Coordinates of C-alpha atoms in Angstrom, one line a residue:
X221 CA 1.0 -43.9 55.0
X222 CA -1.9 -41.5 55.3
X223 CA 0.4 -38.5 54.5
X224 CA 1.8 -40.4 51.5
X225 CA -1.8 -41.1 50.2
X226 CA -2.7 -37.4 50.6
X227 CA 0.4 -36.3 48.7
X228 CA -0.2 -38.8 46.0
X229 CA -3.8 -37.7 45.6
X230 CA -2.7 -34.1 45.3
X231 CA 0.0 -34.9 42.8
X232 CA -2.6 -36.9 40.8
X233 CA -5.1 -34.0 40.8
X234 CA -2.3 -31.6 39.8
X235 CA -1.3 -33.8 36.9
X236 CA -4.9 -34.2 35.8
X237 CA -5.4 -30.4 35.9
X238 CA -2.2 -30.0 33.9
X239 CA -3.3 -32.4 31.3
X240 CA -6.8 -30.9 31.0
X241 CA -6.6 -27.3 29.8
X242 CA -10.3 -26.8 29.9
X243 CA -10.4 -27.7 33.5
X244 CA -7.6 -25.4 34.4
X245 CA -9.3 -22.5 32.6
X246 CA -12.5 -23.0 34.5
X247 CA -10.7 -23.2 37.8
X248 CA -8.7 -20.1 37.2
X249 CA -11.5 -17.9 35.8
X250 CA -14.2 -18.7 38.4
X251 CA -13.6 -16.8 41.7
X252 CA -14.0 -18.8 44.9
X253 CA -15.9 -16.9 47.6
X254 CA -16.3 -18.7 51.0
X255 CA -15.9 -22.1 49.4
X256 CA -18.5 -21.5 46.7
X257 CA -18.0 -21.0 42.9
X258 CA -20.0 -18.1 41.5
X259 CA -20.8 -17.8 37.8
X260 CA -21.1 -14.5 36.1
X261 CA -24.7 -13.9 35.0
X262 CA -25.1 -13.1 31.4
X263 CA -27.0 -10.0 30.5
X264 CA -29.7 -11.5 28.2
X265 CA -31.6 -9.1 26.1
X266 CA -35.4 -9.7 25.9
X267 CA -38.0 -8.7 23.4
X268 CA -41.8 -8.6 23.9
X269 CA -43.7 -9.8 20.8
X270 CA -47.1 -10.2 22.4
X271 CA -48.8 -7.9 19.9
X272 CA -46.7 -8.9 16.9
X273 CA -48.1 -11.3 14.3
X274 CA -45.2 -11.5 11.8
X275 CA -43.0 -14.6 11.9
X276 CA -40.0 -12.9 10.2
X277 CA -39.6 -10.6 13.2
X278 CA -39.5 -13.6 15.6
X279 CA -36.8 -15.2 13.4
X280 CA -34.8 -12.0 13.5
X281 CA -35.0 -11.9 17.3
X282 CA -33.7 -15.5 17.4
X283 CA -31.0 -14.7 15.0
X284 CA -29.7 -11.9 17.3
X285 CA -29.9 -14.2 20.3
X286 CA -32.6 -12.2 22.1
X287 CA -35.1 -13.9 24.4
X288 CA -38.8 -13.6 23.7
X289 CA -40.8 -12.7 26.8
X290 CA -44.3 -11.8 27.8
X291 CA -45.7 -8.3 28.3
X292 CA -45.4 -8.4 32.1
X293 CA -41.7 -9.1 32.2
X294 CA -38.7 -6.7 32.1
X295 CA -38.2 -6.5 28.4
X296 CA -35.6 -4.5 26.6
X297 CA -37.6 -4.0 23.3
X298 CA -41.4 -3.9 22.9
X299 CA -42.4 -4.6 19.3
X300 CA -46.1 -4.1 18.5
X301 CA -48.1 -3.9 15.3
X302 CA -50.6 -1.5 17.0
X303 CA -50.4 2.1 17.8
X304 CA -49.1 3.0 21.3
X305 CA -50.8 5.0 24.0
X306 CA -49.4 7.7 26.3
X307 CA -50.0 5.4 29.3
X308 CA -47.8 2.7 27.7
X309 CA -45.0 5.1 27.2
X310 CA -45.1 6.6 30.7
X311 CA -44.8 3.1 32.2
X312 CA -41.5 2.4 30.4
X313 CA -38.3 2.2 32.3
X314 CA -35.1 3.9 31.3
X315 CA -33.5 0.9 29.6
X316 CA -36.6 0.0 27.5
X317 CA -37.3 0.8 23.9
X318 CA -40.4 0.6 21.8
X319 CA -40.9 0.5 18.0
X320 CA -43.3 3.5 17.7
X321 CA -43.2 7.2 18.5
X322 CA -46.1 8.7 20.4
X323 CA -47.9 11.1 18.1
X324 CA -46.9 9.4 14.9
X325 CA -50.6 9.0 14.0
X326 CA -50.4 12.7 12.9
X327 CA -49.2 11.5 9.6
X328 CA -50.2 7.8 9.7
X329 CA -54.0 8.4 9.7
X330 CA -55.3 9.6 6.4
X331 CA -57.4 12.4 7.8
X332 CA -54.6 13.7 10.1
X333 CA -52.1 13.5 7.3
X334 CA -54.4 15.5 5.0
X335 CA -54.9 18.1 7.7
X336 CA -51.2 18.5 8.4
X337 CA -50.2 18.7 4.7
X338 CA -53.0 21.2 4.0
X339 CA -51.8 23.4 6.9
X340 CA -48.2 23.3 5.6
X341 CA -49.5 24.1 2.1
X342 CA -51.1 27.2 3.5
X343 CA -47.8 28.2 5.1
X344 CA -45.5 27.1 2.3
X345 CA -47.5 27.0 -0.9
X346 CA -44.6 26.5 -3.3
X347 CA -42.9 23.8 -1.2
X348 CA -45.8 21.5 -0.2
X349 CA -47.4 20.8 -3.6
X350 CA -46.5 17.1 -3.7
X351 CA -49.9 15.6 -2.8
X352 CA -53.3 15.6 -4.5
X353 CA -55.9 18.1 -3.4
X354 CA -57.5 16.6 -0.3
X355 CA -60.6 17.3 1.9
X356 CA -61.5 15.9 5.3
X357 CA -65.2 15.0 5.4
X358 CA -67.6 16.1 6.7
X359 CA -65.9 19.4 7.7
X360 CA -64.7 20.2 4.1
X361 CA -67.7 18.7 2.3
X362 CA -69.0 22.1 1.1
X363 CA -65.6 23.0 -0.3
X364 CA -65.3 19.6 -2.0
X365 CA -68.7 20.0 -3.6
X366 CA -67.9 23.5 -4.9
X367 CA -64.7 22.2 -6.4
X368 CA -66.5 19.3 -8.1
X369 CA -69.1 21.6 -9.7
X370 CA -66.4 23.9 -11.1
X371 CA -64.3 21.0 -12.5
X372 CA -66.8 18.4 -13.8
X373 CA -64.2 16.4 -15.6
X374 CA -62.3 15.5 -12.4
X375 CA -62.4 12.1 -10.7
X376 CA -62.3 11.6 -7.0
X377 CA -61.2 8.8 -4.7
X378 CA -62.8 8.4 -1.3
X379 CA -61.0 6.7 1.6
X380 CA -61.9 5.9 5.2
X381 CA -60.1 8.1 7.6
X382 CA -58.3 5.3 9.5
X383 CA -58.5 2.4 7.0
X384 CA -55.7 0.2 5.6
X385 CA -55.0 -2.5 2.9
X386 CA -57.4 -0.8 0.4
X387 CA -60.6 -1.5 2.5
X388 CA -63.4 0.9 1.9
X389 CA -61.7 2.8 -1.0
X390 CA -63.7 3.6 -4.1
X391 CA -63.4 5.9 -7.1
X392 CA -66.3 8.2 -8.2
X393 CA -67.1 10.9 -10.7
X394 CA -69.7 12.7 -8.6
X395 CA -69.8 13.7 -5.0
X396 CA -73.6 14.2 -4.8
X397 CA -74.2 10.9 -3.0
X398 CA -72.0 11.9 -0.1
X399 CA -74.0 12.7 3.0
X400 CA -73.2 15.4 5.6
X401 CA -72.6 12.7 8.2
X402 CA -70.1 10.6 6.2
X403 CA -66.6 10.6 7.6
X404 CA -63.5 10.0 5.5
X405 CA -61.0 11.6 3.1
X406 CA -61.8 12.8 -0.4
X407 CA -58.9 13.2 -2.8
X408 CA -58.6 14.3 -6.4
X409 CA -57.7 11.1 -8.4
X410 CA -54.5 11.2 -10.4
X411 CA -55.8 10.5 -13.9
X412 CA -52.5 10.3 -15.6
X413 CA -49.9 8.4 -13.6
X414 CA -46.6 7.1 -14.9
X415 CA -47.2 3.6 -16.3
X416 CA -44.9 0.7 -16.9
X417 CA -46.0 -1.6 -19.7
X418 CA -49.4 0.0 -19.4
X419 CA -49.9 -0.8 -15.7
X420 CA -50.3 1.6 -12.8
X421 CA -47.9 1.1 -9.9
X422 CA -46.7 2.7 -6.7
X423 CA -43.5 2.5 -4.6
X424 CA -43.3 1.2 -1.0
X425 CA -40.4 3.1 0.5
X426 CA -39.2 2.0 3.9
X427 CA -38.2 4.9 6.1
X428 CA -36.6 4.7 9.6
X429 CA -36.8 7.3 12.3
X430 CA -34.3 6.8 15.1
X431 CA -34.9 10.2 16.8
X432 CA -37.4 13.0 16.8
X433 CA -35.4 15.6 18.8
X434 CA -33.1 16.0 16.9
X435 CA -34.9 14.5 13.9
X436 CA -33.0 11.7 12.2
X437 CA -34.5 10.0 9.0
X438 CA -33.1 7.1 7.1
X439 CA -34.4 5.6 3.8
X440 CA -33.8 2.0 2.9
X441 CA -32.2 1.4 -0.6
X442 CA -34.5 -1.6 -1.3
X443 CA -38.2 -1.7 -1.4
X444 CA -41.2 -2.8 -3.3
X445 CA -42.8 -1.7 -6.6
X446 CA -46.5 -2.8 -6.5
X447 CA -48.4 -3.1 -9.7
X448 CA -52.1 -3.2 -10.5
X449 CA -53.2 -6.3 -12.3
X450 CA -55.3 -4.8 -15.1
X451 CA -54.0 -2.4 -17.8
X452 CA -54.8 1.1 -16.9
X453 CA -57.3 3.3 -18.6
X454 CA -58.6 6.7 -17.4
X455 CA -61.7 6.3 -15.2
X456 CA -65.1 6.2 -17.0
X457 CA -68.6 4.9 -16.3
X458 CA -67.6 1.3 -17.2
X459 CA -64.2 0.8 -15.5
X460 CA -64.6 3.1 -12.5
X461 CA -65.5 0.2 -10.2
X462 CA -62.6 -2.0 -11.3
X463 CA -60.3 -2.0 -8.2
X464 CA -57.7 -4.2 -10.0
X465 CA -57.1 -1.3 -12.4
X466 CA -57.2 1.7 -10.0
X467 CA -55.7 0.4 -6.8
X468 CA -52.2 -0.9 -6.4
X469 CA -52.5 -2.4 -2.9
X470 CA -51.2 -5.9 -2.6
X471 CA -54.0 -6.9 -0.3
X472 CA -56.4 -6.1 -3.1
X473 CA -54.6 -7.3 -6.2
X474 CA -53.5 -10.7 -4.8
X475 CA -57.1 -11.9 -5.3
X476 CA -57.0 -11.1 -9.0
X477 CA -56.8 -13.9 -11.6
X478 CA -54.0 -12.2 -13.4
X479 CA -51.7 -11.7 -10.3
X480 CA -48.2 -12.7 -11.2
X481 CA -45.6 -13.7 -8.5
X482 CA -42.5 -13.5 -10.8
X483 CA -39.9 -11.3 -9.2
X484 CA -38.7 -9.8 -12.5
X485 CA -42.0 -9.4 -14.5
X486 CA -44.6 -10.0 -11.8
X487 CA -47.0 -7.8 -9.9
X488 CA -44.5 -7.1 -7.2
X489 CA -40.8 -6.2 -7.9
X490 CA -37.8 -4.6 -6.3
X491 CA -36.8 -1.0 -6.2
X492 CA -33.4 -2.0 -7.7
X493 CA -35.3 -3.4 -10.7
X494 CA -37.2 -0.1 -11.0
X495 CA -34.0 2.0 -10.9
X496 CA -32.4 -0.1 -13.6
X497 CA -35.5 0.1 -15.7
X498 CA -35.5 3.9 -15.6
X499 CA -31.8 4.1 -16.4
X500 CA -32.4 2.0 -19.5
X501 CA -34.9 4.6 -20.6
X502 CA -32.4 7.4 -20.0
X503 CA -34.1 9.0 -16.9
X504 CA -32.2 10.8 -14.1
X505 CA -32.7 8.2 -11.3
X506 CA -30.6 10.1 -8.8
X507 CA -32.7 13.2 -9.4
X508 CA -36.0 11.2 -9.0
X509 CA -34.8 9.8 -5.6
X510 CA -33.7 13.3 -4.4
X511 CA -37.3 14.4 -5.0
X512 CA -38.7 11.3 -3.3
X513 CA -36.4 12.0 -0.3
X514 CA -37.5 15.6 -0.2
X515 CA -41.2 14.5 -0.1
X516 CA -40.6 12.1 2.8
X517 CA -38.6 14.6 4.8
X518 CA -41.2 17.4 4.4
X519 CA -44.1 15.0 5.3
X520 CA -42.4 14.0 8.6
X521 CA -41.5 17.6 9.4
X522 CA -45.2 18.5 9.2
X523 CA -45.7 16.4 12.4
X524 CA -42.4 17.3 14.0
X525 CA -43.8 19.7 16.7
X526 CA -46.3 17.0 17.9
X527 CA -43.6 14.3 17.9
X528 CA -41.2 16.4 19.8
X529 CA -43.8 17.5 22.4
X530 CA -45.2 14.0 22.9
X531 CA -41.7 12.5 23.3
X532 CA -40.6 15.1 25.9
X533 CA -43.9 14.5 27.8
X534 CA -43.7 10.7 27.8
X535 CA -39.9 10.2 28.4
X536 CA -38.5 13.0 30.6
X537 CA -36.0 10.7 32.3
X538 CA -35.0 8.5 29.4
X539 CA -31.2 9.1 29.3
X540 CA -29.7 5.6 28.8
X541 CA -31.0 4.6 25.4
X542 CA -33.3 6.3 22.9
X543 CA -36.8 5.4 23.9
X544 CA -38.3 5.0 20.4
X545 CA -37.6 4.1 16.8
X546 CA -40.1 3.7 14.0
X547 CA -40.1 1.9 10.7
X548 CA -42.6 3.6 8.3
X549 CA -43.9 2.4 5.0
X550 CA -44.3 5.4 2.7
X551 CA -46.4 4.9 -0.4
X552 CA -45.3 7.1 -3.4
X553 CA -46.9 7.4 -6.8
X554 CA -45.3 9.1 -9.8
X555 CA -47.2 11.2 -12.2
X556 CA -46.6 11.3 -16.0
X557 CA -43.7 13.7 -15.5
X558 CA -42.1 11.5 -12.9
X559 CA -42.9 13.9 -10.0
X560 CA -43.5 12.0 -6.7
X561 CA -46.9 12.3 -5.0
X562 CA -47.4 11.0 -1.5
X563 CA -50.4 8.7 -1.0
X564 CA -50.2 7.6 2.6
X565 CA -47.8 6.7 5.4
X566 CA -48.1 3.4 7.3
X567 CA -46.9 3.2 10.9
X568 CA -47.1 -0.7 10.8
X569 CA -46.2 -1.8 7.3
X570 CA -46.9 -5.4 6.4
X571 CA -44.1 -7.8 7.1
X572 CA -45.8 -10.9 5.6
X573 CA -43.4 -13.0 3.7
X574 CA -45.7 -14.8 1.2
X575 CA -43.1 -15.0 -1.5
X576 CA -39.3 -15.3 -1.7
X577 CA -39.1 -11.7 -2.8
X578 CA -40.8 -10.5 0.4
X579 CA -38.5 -12.6 2.5
X580 CA -35.4 -11.4 0.8
X581 CA -36.3 -7.7 1.2
X582 CA -37.9 -7.7 4.6
X583 CA -35.4 -10.0 6.3
X584 CA -32.4 -7.8 5.3
X585 CA -34.4 -4.7 6.2
X586 CA -35.2 -5.8 9.7
X587 CA -31.7 -7.2 10.3
X588 CA -30.2 -3.8 9.5
X589 CA -32.7 -2.1 11.7
X590 CA -32.0 -4.3 14.7
X591 CA -28.3 -3.8 14.2
X592 CA -28.7 -0.1 14.2
X593 CA -30.7 -0.1 17.5
X594 CA -27.6 -1.3 19.4
X595 CA -29.6 -2.9 22.2
X596 CA -26.4 -4.6 23.6
X597 CA -25.1 -1.2 24.7
X598 CA -27.6 -0.9 27.5
X599 CA -26.8 -2.7 30.8
X600 CA -30.3 -3.5 32.1
X601 CA -29.1 -4.7 35.6
X602 CA -27.0 -1.6 36.2
X603 CA -29.9 0.7 35.4
X604 CA -32.2 -1.2 37.6
X605 CA -29.7 -1.0 40.5
X606 CA -29.4 2.8 40.0
X607 CA -33.2 3.2 40.0
X608 CA -33.5 1.1 43.2
X609 CA -30.8 3.3 44.8
X610 CA -32.6 6.5 43.8
X611 CA -35.8 5.1 45.3
X612 CA -34.1 4.3 48.6
X613 CA -32.5 7.8 48.8
X614 CA -35.8 9.4 48.1
X615 CA -37.5 7.4 50.9
X616 CA -34.7 8.0 53.4
X617 CA -34.0 11.7 52.8
X618 CA -37.3 12.8 51.5
X619 CA -35.8 14.3 48.4
X620 CA -34.7 13.0 45.1
X621 CA -30.9 13.6 44.9
X622 CA -30.9 12.6 41.3
X623 CA -28.6 14.9 39.3
X624 CA -29.8 16.9 36.4
X625 CA -30.3 14.6 33.4
X626 CA -28.1 15.3 30.4
X627 CA -29.2 13.4 27.4
X628 CA -26.5 12.7 24.9
X629 CA -27.0 9.9 22.4
X630 CA -24.1 10.9 20.1
X631 CA -22.5 7.5 20.6
X632 CA -25.7 5.8 19.4
X633 CA -25.9 8.0 16.4
X634 CA -22.3 7.2 15.5
X635 CA -23.1 3.5 15.8
X636 CA -26.1 3.9 13.5
X637 CA -24.0 5.5 10.8
X638 CA -21.3 2.8 11.1
X639 CA -23.8 -0.1 11.0
X640 CA -26.6 1.3 8.8
X641 CA -26.4 -1.5 6.2
X642 CA -28.8 -0.7 3.4
X643 CA -30.1 2.5 5.1
X644 CA -28.9 5.9 4.0
X645 CA -29.2 9.1 6.1
X646 CA -31.4 11.7 4.3
X647 CA -31.8 14.1 7.2
X648 CA -29.9 15.8 8.7
X649 CA -27.2 16.2 6.1
X650 CA -24.7 19.0 5.7
X651 CA -26.2 20.0 2.3
X652 CA -29.9 20.0 3.3
X653 CA -30.1 20.8 7.0
X654 CA -30.2 24.6 6.5
X655 CA -32.8 24.3 3.7
X656 CA -35.3 22.5 6.0
X657 CA -34.9 24.7 9.0
X658 CA -37.7 27.0 7.9
X659 CA -40.3 24.3 7.9
X660 CA -39.9 23.7 11.6
X661 CA -41.3 27.1 12.3
X662 CA -45.0 26.4 12.0
X663 CA -46.4 29.1 14.2
X664 CA -46.8 29.6 17.9
X665 CA -50.5 28.9 18.1
X666 CA -52.4 25.7 17.8
X667 CA -51.3 23.4 15.0
X668 CA -54.8 23.5 13.5
X669 CA -55.7 27.1 14.0
X670 CA -57.1 29.3 11.3
X671 CA -57.6 26.5 8.7
X672 CA -60.8 26.1 6.7
X673 CA -61.4 22.6 8.2
X674 CA -61.1 23.9 11.8
X675 CA -63.4 26.9 11.2
X676 CA -66.0 24.7 9.6
X677 CA -65.8 22.1 12.3
X678 CA -66.1 24.7 15.1
X679 CA -69.1 26.4 13.4
X680 CA -70.8 23.0 12.9
X681 CA -70.2 22.0 16.5
X682 CA -71.5 25.3 17.8
X683 CA -74.6 25.1 15.7
X684 CA -75.3 21.5 16.7
X685 CA -74.8 22.3 20.4
X686 CA -77.1 25.4 20.3
X687 CA -79.8 23.4 18.4
X688 CA -79.7 20.5 20.8
X689 CA -79.7 22.8 23.9
X690 CA -82.8 24.6 22.5
X691 CA -84.5 21.3 21.8
X692 CA -83.7 20.0 25.3
X693 CA -85.2 23.2 26.9
X694 CA -88.4 22.9 24.9
X695 CA -88.8 19.2 25.8
X696 CA -88.2 20.0 29.4
X697 CA -90.7 22.8 29.4
X698 CA -93.4 20.4 28.0
X699 CA -92.7 17.7 30.5
X700 CA -92.5 19.6 33.8
X701 CA -96.0 20.2 35.3
X702 CA -96.2 22.6 38.2
X703 CA -97.4 20.8 41.3
X704 CA -100.2 22.4 43.3
X705 CA -99.4 23.3 46.9
X706 CA -101.2 21.1 49.5
X707 CA -102.7 23.1 52.4
X708 CA -102.6 21.3 55.8
X709 CA -106.0 20.1 56.9
X710 CA -106.6 20.2 60.6
X711 CA -107.2 17.0 62.4
X712 CA -110.3 16.3 64.5
X713 CA -108.5 16.9 67.8
X714 CA -107.1 20.2 66.5
X715 CA -109.1 23.3 66.8
X716 CA -109.5 26.0 64.2
X717 CA -107.1 28.2 66.2
X718 CA -104.3 25.7 66.2
X719 CA -104.9 25.1 62.5
X720 CA -104.5 28.9 61.7
X721 CA -101.6 29.1 64.1
X722 CA -99.3 26.6 62.4
X723 CA -100.3 26.0 58.7
X724 CA -98.1 23.4 57.0
X725 CA -97.7 23.8 53.2
X726 CA -96.0 20.9 51.4
X727 CA -93.2 22.0 49.0
X728 CA -93.9 21.3 45.3
X729 CA -92.5 18.0 44.1
X730 CA -91.7 17.0 40.5
X731 CA -92.1 13.3 40.4
X732 CA -90.5 11.7 37.3
X733 CA -92.7 9.1 35.7
X734 CA -90.9 6.1 34.1
X735 CA -93.7 5.8 31.5
X736 CA -93.0 9.2 30.1
X737 CA -90.0 10.0 27.8
X738 CA -87.0 11.5 29.6
X739 CA -85.0 14.6 28.7
X740 CA -82.4 14.0 25.9
X741 CA -78.8 14.3 27.1
X742 CA -76.7 16.2 24.6
X743 CA -73.5 14.1 24.9
X744 CA -75.5 10.8 24.6
X745 CA -77.4 12.0 21.6
X746 CA -74.2 13.2 19.9
X747 CA -72.5 9.9 20.5
X748 CA -75.5 8.0 19.2
X749 CA -75.7 10.0 16.0
X750 CA -71.9 9.6 15.4
X751 CA -72.1 5.8 15.9
X752 CA -75.1 5.6 13.5
X753 CA -73.1 7.6 10.9
X754 CA -70.1 5.3 11.4
X755 CA -72.3 2.2 11.0
X756 CA -73.9 3.5 7.8
X757 CA -70.5 4.4 6.3
X758 CA -69.1 0.9 7.1
X759 CA -72.1 -0.8 5.6
X760 CA -71.7 1.2 2.4
X761 CA -67.9 0.9 2.2
X762 CA -67.8 -2.8 2.7
X763 CA -70.7 -3.5 0.3
X764 CA -72.8 -5.3 2.8
X765 CA -76.0 -4.0 1.3
X766 CA -75.0 -5.2 -2.1
X767 CA -74.3 -8.8 -0.8
X768 CA -77.6 -8.9 0.9
X769 CA -79.4 -7.7 -2.2
X770 CA -77.9 -10.4 -4.5
X771 CA -78.4 -13.1 -1.8
X772 CA -82.1 -12.3 -1.5
X773 CA -82.5 -12.0 -5.2
X774 CA -80.8 -15.5 -5.7
X775 CA -83.2 -17.1 -3.1
X776 CA -86.3 -15.4 -4.5
X777 CA -87.0 -13.4 -1.4
X778 CA -86.7 -9.9 -3.0
X779 CA -89.8 -7.7 -3.3
X780 CA -90.5 -6.0 -6.7
X781 CA -90.2 -2.5 -5.1
X782 CA -86.9 -3.4 -3.5
X783 CA -85.6 -4.7 -6.9
X784 CA -86.5 -1.4 -8.5
X785 CA -85.0 0.6 -5.6
X786 CA -81.6 -1.2 -5.7
X787 CA -81.4 -1.8 -9.5
X788 CA -78.1 0.1 -9.5
X789 CA -76.3 -2.9 -8.1
X790 CA -77.3 -5.0 -11.2
X791 CA -76.0 -2.2 -13.5
X792 CA -72.7 -2.1 -11.6
X793 CA -72.2 -5.8 -11.8
X794 CA -73.2 -6.0 -15.4
X795 CA -70.8 -3.2 -16.3
X796 CA -67.9 -5.0 -14.5
X797 CA -68.8 -8.3 -16.2
X798 CA -68.8 -6.5 -19.6
X799 CA -65.4 -5.1 -18.8
X800 CA -64.1 -8.5 -17.9
X801 CA -65.5 -10.0 -21.1
X802 CA -63.8 -7.3 -23.1
X803 CA -60.5 -8.2 -21.5
X804 CA -61.0 -11.8 -22.5
X805 CA -61.6 -11.1 -26.1
X806 CA -65.3 -10.3 -26.3
X807 CA -65.8 -7.1 -28.3
X808 CA -68.3 -4.4 -27.2
X809 CA -69.8 -4.4 -30.7
X810 CA -70.8 -8.0 -30.2
X811 CA -72.6 -7.1 -27.0
X812 CA -74.4 -4.2 -28.6
X813 CA -75.5 -6.4 -31.5
X814 CA -76.9 -9.0 -29.1
X815 CA -78.8 -6.4 -27.2
X816 CA -80.3 -5.0 -30.4
X817 CA -81.3 -8.5 -31.5
X818 CA -83.1 -9.2 -28.2
X819 CA -84.9 -5.9 -28.3
X820 CA -86.1 -6.6 -31.9
X821 CA -87.5 -10.0 -30.9

């Protein structure tokens, strides 16, 4: 009976398994080892977004099925809105990837971009004429002042050296108010840009770098056309302070009353709309974009030696997956002849999706970029096992038996080309690779040797150092008082012979008094002066003094002499109000008549 029950149970289980295909599949696919069923662990890809503030990137990560992890875990991709350090790169493992290249600030900081482009202009004057004349302050202040005196009809735009979103930018006709300690970038203002319906605009072109050695550059077909919100007029004493007329930054114009969110006729539109608009007017759109691509390629090549050197120093053993990729936001403005001029390069372009237009463009842009990265190709667990094996061999044998590393990412490059979506490869191409080879030869010496800025900077530093050293020596000579030697006096029990036999003279001591001023340390004084200059520049650029002035005037706490001293603020505000009234239908002649009437009374 027991045997019959066992056989019946077996037959029942076999019949159940035959009737349940899911059950049979699980039983056949799961291997049984020593009576235990083991499941194959899934290789889950993880992304660290600790320093990312954009929600669209988190949604893209979820869309691809990646796991969001913290900074201390073994992530596959590290996405940050901040610039990266060399220490961060050297800590990365072979299977990890980051969304910035070390050394990319060479073209993403305004002062370094100007320095690199000016250096390339000196080497290739006919090829690098696609940016306004630019000076780095304070090193090039004398040169900028000389230029402004010779060309009095020019307008200048001043920018902080590391600013963003239009902060601290202002337009001026004169450079007399710039002090020798002010830091920033001074540029010749493009007085006659190409206008659409009377409005100034610029192009945000998204550019992707997937490799720096060899250099690979992609440009996205879709982007943004960003308009100013006030009809453009050439700068004069009345409208020169109107940022809604002269600046095209979205962060500035979104606060304007006339900002329009319409995707077809608003203040922000698509590049496809821009292309169709130019075609309707009969312009050569393909030729314009060839020139824009040329400007972008040459700008990135200006920093290619630094990118290549920094990558090789930070990632000598990265042979599994390319260690870096970078999505840049390149800002281009067109002059009246439709020639592109580069304004700046952003290493962390904004991915805010305030409108449906932003979401449509940036969501597809990031999806195509994540597809091109091909993170699924890398087996994280396999690489970690190999690294642990190398460590054990090194500890046991005393030598690293690691074979010579051969880096070959051709398979990744083929995957990029086959899955590039809206990106198009602009470098290298068969038709332009030979043309750009000459720009990589930028001299064997220092990147910044024999430039006007470097010579002026070196001379200024030497003069400052000599002056401070001389001042320190003079101060030290005044403070040090020679101490008088003290002769040993014989005690009562000592005779005169013993005193003469062993005279004891105390060594001179220089005792430092805490009540007296101490010697100035050169490095501390230089750092203090630099920070004072930075504070003064920030106060001026952010308009803090102007806000304090109007607040005190409103509360009645302003002294008459201060009101006379800072009366320029009232003039600036009145001129901007007059300009606003003019835009709202109040004629200038009416204002003049009212002023005459008041003066006659």
